PDB file of C-alpha atoms in Angstrom:
ATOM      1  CA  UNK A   1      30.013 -21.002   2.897  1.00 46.00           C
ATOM      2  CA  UNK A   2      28.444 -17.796   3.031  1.00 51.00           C
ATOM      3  CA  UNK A   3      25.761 -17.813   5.251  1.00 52.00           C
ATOM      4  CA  UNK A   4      29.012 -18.597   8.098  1.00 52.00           C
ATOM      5  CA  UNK A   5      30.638 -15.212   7.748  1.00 47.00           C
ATOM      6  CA  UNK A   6      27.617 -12.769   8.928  1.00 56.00           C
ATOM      7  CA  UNK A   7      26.165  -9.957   6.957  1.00 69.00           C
ATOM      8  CA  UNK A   8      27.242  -6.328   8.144  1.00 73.00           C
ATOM      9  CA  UNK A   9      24.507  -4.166   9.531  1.00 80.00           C
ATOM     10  CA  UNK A  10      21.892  -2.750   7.114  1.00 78.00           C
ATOM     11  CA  UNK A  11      22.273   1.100   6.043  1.00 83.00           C
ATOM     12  CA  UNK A  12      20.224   3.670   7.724  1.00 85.00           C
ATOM     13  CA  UNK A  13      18.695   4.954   4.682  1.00 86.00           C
ATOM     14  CA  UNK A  14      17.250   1.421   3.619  1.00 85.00           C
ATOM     15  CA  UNK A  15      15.858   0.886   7.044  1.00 87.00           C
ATOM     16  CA  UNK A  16      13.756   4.132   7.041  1.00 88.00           C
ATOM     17  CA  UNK A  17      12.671   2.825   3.140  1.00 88.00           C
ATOM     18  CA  UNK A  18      11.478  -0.329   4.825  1.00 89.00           C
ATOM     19  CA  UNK A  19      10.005   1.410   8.020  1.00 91.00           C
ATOM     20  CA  UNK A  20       8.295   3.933   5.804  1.00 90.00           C
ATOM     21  CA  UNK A  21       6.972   1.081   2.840  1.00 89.00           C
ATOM     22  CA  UNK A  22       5.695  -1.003   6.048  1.00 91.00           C
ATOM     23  CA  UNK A  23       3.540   2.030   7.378  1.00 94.00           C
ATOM     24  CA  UNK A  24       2.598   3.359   4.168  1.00 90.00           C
ATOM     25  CA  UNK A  25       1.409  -0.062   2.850  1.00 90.00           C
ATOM     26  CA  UNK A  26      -0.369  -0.823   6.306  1.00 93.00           C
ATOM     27  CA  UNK A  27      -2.318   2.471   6.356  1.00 93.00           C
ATOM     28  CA  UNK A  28      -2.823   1.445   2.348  1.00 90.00           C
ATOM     29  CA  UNK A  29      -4.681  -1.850   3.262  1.00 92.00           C
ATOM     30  CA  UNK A  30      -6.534  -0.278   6.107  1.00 95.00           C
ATOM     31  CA  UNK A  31      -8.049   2.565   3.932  1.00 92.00           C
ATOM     32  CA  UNK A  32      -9.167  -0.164   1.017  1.00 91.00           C
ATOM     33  CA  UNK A  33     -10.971  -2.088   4.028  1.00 93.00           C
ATOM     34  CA  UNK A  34     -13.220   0.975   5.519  1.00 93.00           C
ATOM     35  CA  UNK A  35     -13.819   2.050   2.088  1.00 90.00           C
ATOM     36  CA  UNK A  36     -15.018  -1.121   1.280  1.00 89.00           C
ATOM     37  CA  UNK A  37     -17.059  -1.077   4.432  1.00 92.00           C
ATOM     38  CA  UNK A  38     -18.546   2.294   4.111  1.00 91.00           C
ATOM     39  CA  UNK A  39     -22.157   2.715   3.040  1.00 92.00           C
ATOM     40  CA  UNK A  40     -23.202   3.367  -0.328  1.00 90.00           C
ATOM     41  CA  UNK A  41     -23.559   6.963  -0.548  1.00 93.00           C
ATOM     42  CA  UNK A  42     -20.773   7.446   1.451  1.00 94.00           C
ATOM     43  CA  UNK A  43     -18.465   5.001  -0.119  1.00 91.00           C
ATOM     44  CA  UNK A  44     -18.858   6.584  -3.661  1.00 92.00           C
ATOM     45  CA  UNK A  45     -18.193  10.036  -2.066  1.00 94.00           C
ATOM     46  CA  UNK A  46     -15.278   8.726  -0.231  1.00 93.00           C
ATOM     47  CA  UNK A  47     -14.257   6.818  -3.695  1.00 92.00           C
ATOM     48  CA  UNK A  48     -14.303   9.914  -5.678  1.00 94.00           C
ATOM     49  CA  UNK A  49     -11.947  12.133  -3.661  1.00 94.00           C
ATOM     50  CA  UNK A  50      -9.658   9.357  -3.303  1.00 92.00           C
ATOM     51  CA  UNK A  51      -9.734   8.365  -6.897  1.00 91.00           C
ATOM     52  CA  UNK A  52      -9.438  12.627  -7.505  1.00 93.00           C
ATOM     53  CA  UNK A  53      -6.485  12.506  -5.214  1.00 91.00           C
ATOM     54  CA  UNK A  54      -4.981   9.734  -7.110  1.00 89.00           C
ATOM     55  CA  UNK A  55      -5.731  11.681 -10.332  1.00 90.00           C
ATOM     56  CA  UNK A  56      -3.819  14.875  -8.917  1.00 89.00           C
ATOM     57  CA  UNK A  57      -0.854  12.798  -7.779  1.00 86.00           C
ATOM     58  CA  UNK A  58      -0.550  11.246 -11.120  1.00 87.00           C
ATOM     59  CA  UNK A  59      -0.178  14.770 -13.078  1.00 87.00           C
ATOM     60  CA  UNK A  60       2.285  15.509 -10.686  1.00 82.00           C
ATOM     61  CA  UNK A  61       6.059  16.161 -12.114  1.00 81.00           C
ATOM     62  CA  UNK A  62       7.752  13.726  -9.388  1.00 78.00           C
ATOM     63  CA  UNK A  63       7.805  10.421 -10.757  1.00 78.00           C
ATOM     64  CA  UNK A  64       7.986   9.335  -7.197  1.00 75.00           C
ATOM     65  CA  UNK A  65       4.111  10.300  -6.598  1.00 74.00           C
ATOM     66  CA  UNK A  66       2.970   8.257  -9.774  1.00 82.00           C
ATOM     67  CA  UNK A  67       2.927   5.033  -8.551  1.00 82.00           C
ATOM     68  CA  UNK A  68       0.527   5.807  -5.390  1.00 84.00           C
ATOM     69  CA  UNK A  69      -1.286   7.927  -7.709  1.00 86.00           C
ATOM     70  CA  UNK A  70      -2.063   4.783  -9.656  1.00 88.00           C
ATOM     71  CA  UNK A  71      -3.197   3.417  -6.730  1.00 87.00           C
ATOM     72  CA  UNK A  72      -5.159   5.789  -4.870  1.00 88.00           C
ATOM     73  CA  UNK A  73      -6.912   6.333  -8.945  1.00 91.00           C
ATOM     74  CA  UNK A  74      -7.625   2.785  -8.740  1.00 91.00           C
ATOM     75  CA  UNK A  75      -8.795   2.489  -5.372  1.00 91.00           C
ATOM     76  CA  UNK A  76     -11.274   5.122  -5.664  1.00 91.00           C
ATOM     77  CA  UNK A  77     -12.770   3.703  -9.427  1.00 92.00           C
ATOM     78  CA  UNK A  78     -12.960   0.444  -7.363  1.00 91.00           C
ATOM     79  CA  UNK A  79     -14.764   1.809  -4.569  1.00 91.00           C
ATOM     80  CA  UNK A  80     -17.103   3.507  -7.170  1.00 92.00           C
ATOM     81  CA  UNK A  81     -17.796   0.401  -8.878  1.00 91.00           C
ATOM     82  CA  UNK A  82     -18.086  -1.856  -5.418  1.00 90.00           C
ATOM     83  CA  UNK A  83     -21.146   0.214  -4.426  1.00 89.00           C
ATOM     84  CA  UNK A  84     -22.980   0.527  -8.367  1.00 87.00           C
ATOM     85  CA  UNK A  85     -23.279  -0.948 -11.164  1.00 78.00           C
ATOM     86  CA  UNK A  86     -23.461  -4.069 -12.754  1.00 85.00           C
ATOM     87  CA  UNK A  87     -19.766  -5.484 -11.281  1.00 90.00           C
ATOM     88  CA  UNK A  88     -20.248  -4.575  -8.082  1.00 91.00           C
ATOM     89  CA  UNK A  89     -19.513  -8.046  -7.210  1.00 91.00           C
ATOM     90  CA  UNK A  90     -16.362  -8.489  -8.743  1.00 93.00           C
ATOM     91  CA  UNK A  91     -14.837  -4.673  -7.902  1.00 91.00           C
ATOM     92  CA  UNK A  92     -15.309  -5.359  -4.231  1.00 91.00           C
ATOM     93  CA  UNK A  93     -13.552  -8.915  -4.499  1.00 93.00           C
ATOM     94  CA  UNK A  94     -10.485  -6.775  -6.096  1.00 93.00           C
ATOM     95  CA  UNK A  95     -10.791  -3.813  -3.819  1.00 92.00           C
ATOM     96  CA  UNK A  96     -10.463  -6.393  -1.244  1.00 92.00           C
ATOM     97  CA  UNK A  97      -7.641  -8.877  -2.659  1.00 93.00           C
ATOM     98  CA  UNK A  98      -5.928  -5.333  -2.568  1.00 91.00           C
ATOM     99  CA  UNK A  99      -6.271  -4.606   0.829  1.00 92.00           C
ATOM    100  CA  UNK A 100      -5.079  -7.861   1.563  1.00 94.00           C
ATOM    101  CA  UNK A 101      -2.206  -7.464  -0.579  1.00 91.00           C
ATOM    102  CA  UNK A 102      -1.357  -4.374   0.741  1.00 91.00           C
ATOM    103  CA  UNK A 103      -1.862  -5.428   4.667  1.00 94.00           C
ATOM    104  CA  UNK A 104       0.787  -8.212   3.377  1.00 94.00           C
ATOM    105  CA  UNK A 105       2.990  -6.440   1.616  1.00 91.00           C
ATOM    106  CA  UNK A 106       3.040  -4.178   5.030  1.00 91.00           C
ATOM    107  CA  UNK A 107       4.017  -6.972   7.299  1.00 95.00           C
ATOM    108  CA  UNK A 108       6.956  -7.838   4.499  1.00 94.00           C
ATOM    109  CA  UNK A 109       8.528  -4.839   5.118  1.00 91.00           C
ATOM    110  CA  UNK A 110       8.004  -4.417   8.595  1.00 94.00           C
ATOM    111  CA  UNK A 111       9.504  -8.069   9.467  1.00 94.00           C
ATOM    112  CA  UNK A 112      12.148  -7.029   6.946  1.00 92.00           C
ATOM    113  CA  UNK A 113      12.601  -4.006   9.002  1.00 92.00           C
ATOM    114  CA  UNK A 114      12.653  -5.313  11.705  1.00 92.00           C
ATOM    115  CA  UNK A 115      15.495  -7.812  11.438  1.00 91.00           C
ATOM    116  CA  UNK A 116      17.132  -4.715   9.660  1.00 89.00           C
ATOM    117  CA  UNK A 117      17.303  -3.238  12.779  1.00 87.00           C
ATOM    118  CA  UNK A 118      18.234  -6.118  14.763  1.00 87.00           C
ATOM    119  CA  UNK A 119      21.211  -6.496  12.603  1.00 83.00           C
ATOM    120  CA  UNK A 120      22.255  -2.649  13.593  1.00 77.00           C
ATOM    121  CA  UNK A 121      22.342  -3.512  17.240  1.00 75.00           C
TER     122      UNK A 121
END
């Protein structure tokens, strides 16, 4: 019985959430790929500002920049590890399952946005 009376039109301020998790997550899963692409010596450089990046934005006082501090921390140990070490092996098969997951996750919320915005019109 529900799914006969329609749904009103999705608020403005969840739209932009979706438009801007879509973008963010697509750009995410874009980064992990070149850095797991790059070339040794550049990919550990490129690892270690990232991963001091994520570091900053973890210390920060908004709890809102903690959570892509985790990631960007992560990302950057991962693209460490992916070029060195012993693991190499396995830390590029995560710091690719995460660009994947993150390319995903980016279509999600960009379909979701998008029939978000169909619904406004």
């Amino acid at each position: 019985m529900n799914d006969i009376v329609p749904e009103g039109p999705v608020p403005t301020n969840v739209l932009a959430k979706q438009g801007v998790a879509a973008i963010g997550n697509l750009i995410g899963g874009v980064g992990l790929l070149i850095l797991g692409a790059l070339p040794p010596i550049v990919g550990i450089i490129a690892g270690a500002v990232v991963g001091i990046i994520g570091a900053g934005a973890l210390l920060s006082k908004d709890s809102e920049d903690r959570k892509p501090g985790i990631i960007m921390a992560v990302a950057g140990s991962l693209s460490i590890l992916s070029k060195i070490g012993i693991i190499r092996p396995v830390a590029a098969t995560l710091l690719g399952i995460g660009a994947f997951g993150l390319l995903a996750l980016g279509i999600r919320y960009g379909i979701k946005f998008l029939k978000g915005l169909k619904s406004r019109s």
